[in-house]
């Protein structure tokens, strides 16, 4: 069996098109959705992500304001920048690209963002609402995963899901999304991590296996159940002198061997990555709608 390739580029384009329809409807009511993006430092990888978020805004008709700060920005100055966007009624979404330099307390910055404008869904108010099943702004990467699965024709209903990774950005919110009662969820969820013993005992049972650990090609064929849906959240740069950029991108899944046994699999790039940006567009529209309710 060779896996069906789940096309994140196509599904993300569908979602951006849906967001554009909603943006047009808001504009007809005199509301112009606006996303503020704060980028500290000069990490090339973060710059690629930030630029793709700004480009997506242009495509769907969301206004974007990008603020770039030097790596040595003081925490107080960054908090003041967040306050400025919190107070600006024309701004509906605020995103601070992570990671931040070590001298800045990431949680202090996240907690300063108005939860109503927290399009990353990282604020404790949104994390708490997600956990108890209230309507909220959910983190974009995990929110895209049930969309990828169900829009490719697979169900999540009653499925055994194993997530590898317990980050606040992916693993933990994803547990809370997939465990809820309701469409695109209703799964039995197990969250494994670096402290899990006999990991493959869990992963081999998974109908849906989601790798979000940040270790290149960590998930190998022997860890995967035949016919399962494998979602690869990893984006790792590995040295490759044969490549024009001297690196190539690989996921957390050993794609070539796992695709021989899985029922469906997301590629890297072109799987989960584009979905994050598409879901950010959805969240920005949702924030603009909620703020103007
Ligand atoms: N860094 C890696 N992923 C993300 C994300 O989803 N949002 C933000 N703000 N930073 C990130």
GROMACS .gro file of C-alpha atoms and ligand atoms in nm:
model
  304
    1UNK     CA    1   0.000   0.000   0.000
    2UNK     CA    2   0.130   0.346  -0.087
    3UNK     CA    3  -0.020   0.636   0.105
    4UNK     CA    4  -0.248   0.902  -0.035
    5UNK     CA    5  -0.064   1.234  -0.019
    6UNK     CA    6  -0.265   1.493   0.175
    7UNK     CA    7  -0.232   1.818  -0.019
    8UNK     CA    8  -0.192   2.101   0.234
    9UNK     CA    9  -0.128   2.357  -0.040
   10UNK     CA   10  -0.465   2.287  -0.204
   11UNK     CA   11  -0.663   2.272   0.122
   12UNK     CA   12  -0.496   2.589   0.253
   13UNK     CA   13  -0.594   2.767  -0.071
   14UNK     CA   14  -0.957   2.656  -0.018
   15UNK     CA   15  -0.951   2.796   0.335
   16UNK     CA   16  -0.797   3.126   0.225
   17UNK     CA   17  -1.068   3.152  -0.041
   18UNK     CA   18  -1.334   3.102   0.230
   19UNK     CA   19  -1.163   3.367   0.443
   20UNK     CA   20  -1.169   3.607   0.146
   21UNK     CA   21  -1.546   3.568   0.113
   22UNK     CA   22  -1.580   3.655   0.483
   23UNK     CA   23  -1.340   3.950   0.449
   24UNK     CA   24  -1.547   4.086   0.159
   25UNK     CA   25  -1.864   4.054   0.369
   26UNK     CA   26  -1.701   4.242   0.660
   27UNK     CA   27  -1.577   4.514   0.424
   28UNK     CA   28  -1.932   4.554   0.292
   29UNK     CA   29  -2.026   4.637   0.653
   30UNK     CA   30  -1.748   4.896   0.673
   31UNK     CA   31  -1.507   4.676   0.871
   32UNK     CA   32  -1.157   4.626   0.732
   33UNK     CA   33  -0.994   4.331   0.913
   34UNK     CA   34  -0.640   4.418   1.019
   35UNK     CA   35  -0.357   4.201   1.153
   36UNK     CA   36  -0.055   4.343   1.336
   37UNK     CA   37   0.257   4.127   1.315
   38UNK     CA   38   0.551   4.188   1.549
   39UNK     CA   39   0.884   4.036   1.449
   40UNK     CA   40   1.182   4.062   1.683
   41UNK     CA   41   1.532   3.986   1.556
   42UNK     CA   42   1.646   3.849   1.226
   43UNK     CA   43   1.605   3.472   1.228
   44UNK     CA   44   1.583   3.374   0.860
   45UNK     CA   45   1.329   3.099   0.934
   46UNK     CA   46   1.102   3.337   1.129
   47UNK     CA   47   1.136   3.597   0.853
   48UNK     CA   48   1.011   3.343   0.598
   49UNK     CA   49   0.707   3.268   0.819
   50UNK     CA   50   0.630   3.635   0.885
   51UNK     CA   51   0.659   3.723   0.516
   52UNK     CA   52   0.424   3.440   0.421
   53UNK     CA   53   0.169   3.564   0.678
   54UNK     CA   54   0.184   3.918   0.536
   55UNK     CA   55   0.153   3.784   0.179
   56UNK     CA   56  -0.152   3.576   0.274
   57UNK     CA   57  -0.315   3.888   0.424
   58UNK     CA   58  -0.268   4.069   0.093
   59UNK     CA   59  -0.422   3.777  -0.097
   60UNK     CA   60  -0.738   3.760   0.113
   61UNK     CA   61  -0.778   4.137   0.153
   62UNK     CA   62  -0.678   4.167   0.520
   63UNK     CA   63  -0.480   4.479   0.603
   64UNK     CA   64  -0.149   4.400   0.774
   65UNK     CA   65   0.084   4.615   0.980
   66UNK     CA   66   0.432   4.472   1.032
   67UNK     CA   67   0.657   4.602   1.312
   68UNK     CA   68   1.016   4.482   1.318
   69UNK     CA   69   1.227   4.524   1.632
   70UNK     CA   70   1.597   4.467   1.694
   71UNK     CA   71   1.707   4.163   1.895
   72UNK     CA   72   1.813   4.388   2.184
   73UNK     CA   73   1.468   4.547   2.228
   74UNK     CA   74   1.381   4.578   2.599
   75UNK     CA   75   1.086   4.382   2.732
   76UNK     CA   76   0.911   4.705   2.838
   77UNK     CA   77   0.937   4.842   2.484
   78UNK     CA   78   0.790   4.523   2.340
   79UNK     CA   79   0.506   4.533   2.593
   80UNK     CA   80   0.443   4.896   2.494
   81UNK     CA   81   0.420   4.790   2.129
   82UNK     CA   82   0.161   4.525   2.221
   83UNK     CA   83  -0.031   4.788   2.423
   84UNK     CA   84  -0.031   5.019   2.123
   85UNK     CA   85  -0.200   4.753   1.910
   86UNK     CA   86  -0.433   4.651   2.195
   87UNK     CA   87  -0.554   5.012   2.210
   88UNK     CA   88  -0.588   5.057   1.833
   89UNK     CA   89  -0.949   4.985   1.745
   90UNK     CA   90  -0.858   4.940   1.379
   91UNK     CA   91  -0.637   4.640   1.466
   92UNK     CA   92  -0.825   4.311   1.516
   93UNK     CA   93  -0.542   4.060   1.542
   94UNK     CA   94  -0.201   4.075   1.709
   95UNK     CA   95   0.071   3.817   1.644
   96UNK     CA   96   0.416   3.818   1.804
   97UNK     CA   97   0.633   3.579   1.607
   98UNK     CA   98   0.810   3.324   1.827
   99UNK     CA   99   1.074   3.242   1.934
  100UNK     CA  100   1.168   3.564   2.113
  101UNK     CA  101   1.522   3.649   2.235
  102UNK     CA  102   1.612   3.486   2.569
  103UNK     CA  103   1.611   3.810   2.770
  104UNK     CA  104   1.238   3.851   2.699
  105UNK     CA  105   0.978   3.666   2.905
  106UNK     CA  106   0.766   3.512   2.630
  107UNK     CA  107   0.472   3.448   2.863
  108UNK     CA  108   0.464   3.810   2.979
  109UNK     CA  109   0.432   3.921   2.615
  110UNK     CA  110   0.163   3.665   2.533
  111UNK     CA  111  -0.037   3.754   2.844
  112UNK     CA  112  -0.026   4.122   2.751
  113UNK     CA  113  -0.212   4.062   2.421
  114UNK     CA  114  -0.584   4.136   2.445
  115UNK     CA  115  -0.740   3.783   2.433
  116UNK     CA  116  -0.996   3.913   2.181
  117UNK     CA  117  -0.707   3.997   1.944
  118UNK     CA  118  -0.496   3.689   2.022
  119UNK     CA  119  -0.509   3.530   1.676
  120UNK     CA  120  -0.234   3.284   1.775
  121UNK     CA  121  -0.461   3.150   2.051
  122UNK     CA  122  -0.166   3.142   2.294
  123UNK     CA  123  -0.316   3.361   2.571
  124UNK     CA  124  -0.417   3.162   2.884
  125UNK     CA  125  -0.777   3.283   2.842
  126UNK     CA  126  -0.797   3.125   2.497
  127UNK     CA  127  -0.605   2.814   2.610
  128UNK     CA  128  -0.854   2.774   2.896
  129UNK     CA  129  -1.159   2.828   2.675
  130UNK     CA  130  -1.024   2.574   2.426
  131UNK     CA  131  -0.983   2.319   2.703
  132UNK     CA  132  -1.340   2.353   2.830
  133UNK     CA  133  -1.487   2.360   2.482
  134UNK     CA  134  -1.591   2.726   2.461
  135UNK     CA  135  -1.578   2.927   2.141
  136UNK     CA  136  -1.235   3.093   2.121
  137UNK     CA  137  -0.936   3.174   1.906
  138UNK     CA  138  -0.752   2.839   1.879
  139UNK     CA  139  -0.384   2.809   1.787
  140UNK     CA  140  -0.346   2.800   1.409
  141UNK     CA  141  -0.123   2.497   1.352
  142UNK     CA  142  -0.330   2.251   1.557
  143UNK     CA  143  -0.657   2.404   1.432
  144UNK     CA  144  -0.551   2.325   1.076
  145UNK     CA  145  -0.498   1.955   1.143
  146UNK     CA  146  -0.863   1.838   1.167
  147UNK     CA  147  -0.925   2.046   0.854
  148UNK     CA  148  -0.647   1.864   0.667
  149UNK     CA  149  -0.781   1.527   0.777
  150UNK     CA  150  -1.151   1.579   0.713
  151UNK     CA  151  -1.117   1.780   0.391
  152UNK     CA  152  -0.908   1.492   0.251
  153UNK     CA  153  -1.202   1.260   0.307
  154UNK     CA  154  -1.094   1.098   0.635
  155UNK     CA  155  -1.302   1.104   0.951
  156UNK     CA  156  -1.181   1.184   1.301
  157UNK     CA  157  -1.492   1.036   1.463
  158UNK     CA  158  -1.407   0.759   1.716
  159UNK     CA  159  -1.046   0.745   1.596
  160UNK     CA  160  -0.750   0.662   1.817
  161UNK     CA  161  -0.515   0.959   1.787
  162UNK     CA  162  -0.158   0.959   1.912
  163UNK     CA  163   0.022   1.293   1.926
  164UNK     CA  164   0.399   1.294   1.976
  165UNK     CA  165   0.494   1.625   2.139
  166UNK     CA  166   0.348   1.830   2.424
  167UNK     CA  167   0.433   2.188   2.323
  168UNK     CA  168   0.199   2.474   2.408
  169UNK     CA  169   0.188   2.568   2.038
  170UNK     CA  170   0.091   2.227   1.895
  171UNK     CA  171   0.070   1.916   2.115
  172UNK     CA  172  -0.134   2.041   2.409
  173UNK     CA  173  -0.386   2.252   2.215
  174UNK     CA  174  -0.425   1.973   1.961
  175UNK     CA  175  -0.520   1.730   2.239
  176UNK     CA  176  -0.790   1.972   2.346
  177UNK     CA  177  -0.921   2.023   1.993
  178UNK     CA  178  -0.945   1.655   1.901
  179UNK     CA  179  -1.088   1.532   2.231
  180UNK     CA  180  -1.394   1.762   2.219
  181UNK     CA  181  -1.736   1.628   2.135
  182UNK     CA  182  -1.844   1.743   1.793
  183UNK     CA  183  -1.759   1.741   1.423
  184UNK     CA  184  -1.394   1.714   1.314
  185UNK     CA  185  -1.307   1.581   1.662
  186UNK     CA  186  -1.452   1.318   1.902
  187UNK     CA  187  -1.125   1.126   1.910
  188UNK     CA  188  -0.960   0.918   2.181
  189UNK     CA  189  -0.638   1.112   2.229
  190UNK     CA  190  -0.305   1.002   2.372
  191UNK     CA  191  -0.026   1.258   2.404
  192UNK     CA  192   0.324   1.109   2.407
  193UNK     CA  193   0.645   1.303   2.470
  194UNK     CA  194   1.014   1.273   2.560
  195UNK     CA  195   0.915   1.112   2.892
  196UNK     CA  196   0.711   0.834   2.727
  197UNK     CA  197   0.854   0.487   2.762
  198UNK     CA  198   0.800   0.233   2.483
  199UNK     CA  199   0.670   0.505   2.250
  200UNK     CA  200   0.615   0.267   1.960
  201UNK     CA  201   0.369   0.067   2.171
  202UNK     CA  202   0.139   0.371   2.153
  203UNK     CA  203   0.217   0.489   1.800
  204UNK     CA  204   0.152   0.147   1.646
  205UNK     CA  205  -0.203   0.160   1.782
  206UNK     CA  206  -0.281   0.500   1.627
  207UNK     CA  207  -0.543   0.541   1.355
  208UNK     CA  208  -0.414   0.897   1.326
  209UNK     CA  209  -0.051   0.964   1.421
  210UNK     CA  210   0.064   1.324   1.459
  211UNK     CA  211   0.434   1.403   1.492
  212UNK     CA  212   0.521   1.739   1.648
  213UNK     CA  213   0.855   1.694   1.819
  214UNK     CA  214   1.104   1.883   1.605
  215UNK     CA  215   1.337   1.588   1.549
  216UNK     CA  216   1.413   1.519   1.181
  217UNK     CA  217   1.266   1.192   1.050
  218UNK     CA  218   1.199   1.062   1.402
  219UNK     CA  219   0.895   0.851   1.309
  220UNK     CA  220   1.004   0.542   1.120
  221UNK     CA  221   0.805   0.271   0.943
  222UNK     CA  222   0.810   0.033   1.240
  223UNK     CA  223   0.629   0.289   1.456
  224UNK     CA  224   0.330   0.322   1.224
  225UNK     CA  225   0.013   0.114   1.190
  226UNK     CA  226  -0.065   0.001   0.836
  227UNK     CA  227  -0.329   0.220   0.673
  228UNK     CA  228  -0.313   0.497   0.934
  229UNK     CA  229  -0.326   0.870   0.867
  230UNK     CA  230   0.012   1.030   0.944
  231UNK     CA  231   0.033   1.406   1.001
  232UNK     CA  232   0.382   1.558   1.007
  233UNK     CA  233   0.404   1.893   1.186
  234UNK     CA  234   0.785   1.909   1.177
  235UNK     CA  235   0.979   2.156   0.966
  236UNK     CA  236   1.349   2.084   1.019
  237UNK     CA  237   1.642   2.224   0.825
  238UNK     CA  238   1.906   1.959   0.761
  239UNK     CA  239   2.241   2.027   0.596
  240UNK     CA  240   2.251   1.926   0.230
  241UNK     CA  241   2.541   2.057   0.029
  242UNK     CA  242   2.384   1.929  -0.292
  243UNK     CA  243   2.097   2.169  -0.243
  244UNK     CA  244   2.133   2.526  -0.372
  245UNK     CA  245   2.062   2.665  -0.023
  246UNK     CA  246   2.294   2.406   0.142
  247UNK     CA  247   1.999   2.273   0.342
  248UNK     CA  248   1.671   2.097   0.279
  249UNK     CA  249   1.351   2.078   0.478
  250UNK     CA  250   1.244   1.750   0.632
  251UNK     CA  251   0.961   1.667   0.868
  252UNK     CA  252   0.950   1.467   1.189
  253UNK     CA  253   0.848   1.163   0.984
  254UNK     CA  254   1.079   0.950   0.766
  255UNK     CA  255   0.851   1.022   0.472
  256UNK     CA  256   0.989   0.784   0.208
  257UNK     CA  257   0.961   0.474   0.426
  258UNK     CA  258   0.642   0.568   0.614
  259UNK     CA  259   0.447   0.645   0.295
  260UNK     CA  260   0.493   0.278   0.198
  261UNK     CA  261   0.275   0.168   0.490
  262UNK     CA  262   0.050   0.461   0.588
  263UNK     CA  263  -0.297   0.510   0.438
  264UNK     CA  264  -0.242   0.886   0.404
  265UNK     CA  265   0.044   1.122   0.484
  266UNK     CA  266   0.125   1.491   0.477
  267UNK     CA  267   0.442   1.593   0.292
  268UNK     CA  268   0.700   1.845   0.417
  269UNK     CA  269   0.689   2.103   0.278
  270UNK     CA  270   0.332   2.131   0.147
  271UNK     CA  271   0.138   1.967   0.430
  272UNK     CA  272   0.074   2.128   0.767
  273UNK     CA  273   0.284   2.442   0.700
  274UNK     CA  274   0.052   2.625   0.457
  275UNK     CA  275  -0.245   2.541   0.681
  276UNK     CA  276  -0.102   2.744   0.970
  277UNK     CA  277  -0.111   3.060   0.762
  278UNK     CA  278  -0.458   2.984   0.623
  279UNK     CA  279  -0.597   2.930   0.975
  280UNK     CA  280  -0.438   3.259   1.082
  281UNK     CA  281  -0.647   3.430   0.813
  282UNK     CA  282  -0.958   3.257   0.952
  283UNK     CA  283  -0.871   3.363   1.307
  284UNK     CA  284  -0.815   3.725   1.202
  285UNK     CA  285  -1.155   3.733   1.033
  286UNK     CA  286  -1.312   3.574   1.341
  287UNK     CA  287  -1.147   3.830   1.572
  288UNK     CA  288  -1.267   4.118   1.353
  289UNK     CA  289  -1.620   3.974   1.358
  290UNK     CA  290  -1.624   3.915   1.734
  291UNK     CA  291  -1.482   4.258   1.818
  292UNK     CA  292  -1.751   4.425   1.604
  293UNK     CA  293  -2.039   4.215   1.730
  294LIG     N1  294   0.655   3.023   1.582
  294LIG     C1  295   0.633   2.898   1.535
  294LIG     N2  296   0.500   2.878   1.515
  294LIG     C2  297   0.439   2.994   1.550
  294LIG     C3  298   0.303   3.036   1.549
  294LIG     O1  299   0.211   2.961   1.515
  294LIG     N3  300   0.281   3.163   1.590
  294LIG     C4  301   0.380   3.245   1.631
  294LIG     N4  302   0.349   3.368   1.672
  294LIG     N5  303   0.508   3.209   1.632
  294LIG     C5  304   0.537   3.085   1.591
   0.00000   0.00000   0.00000
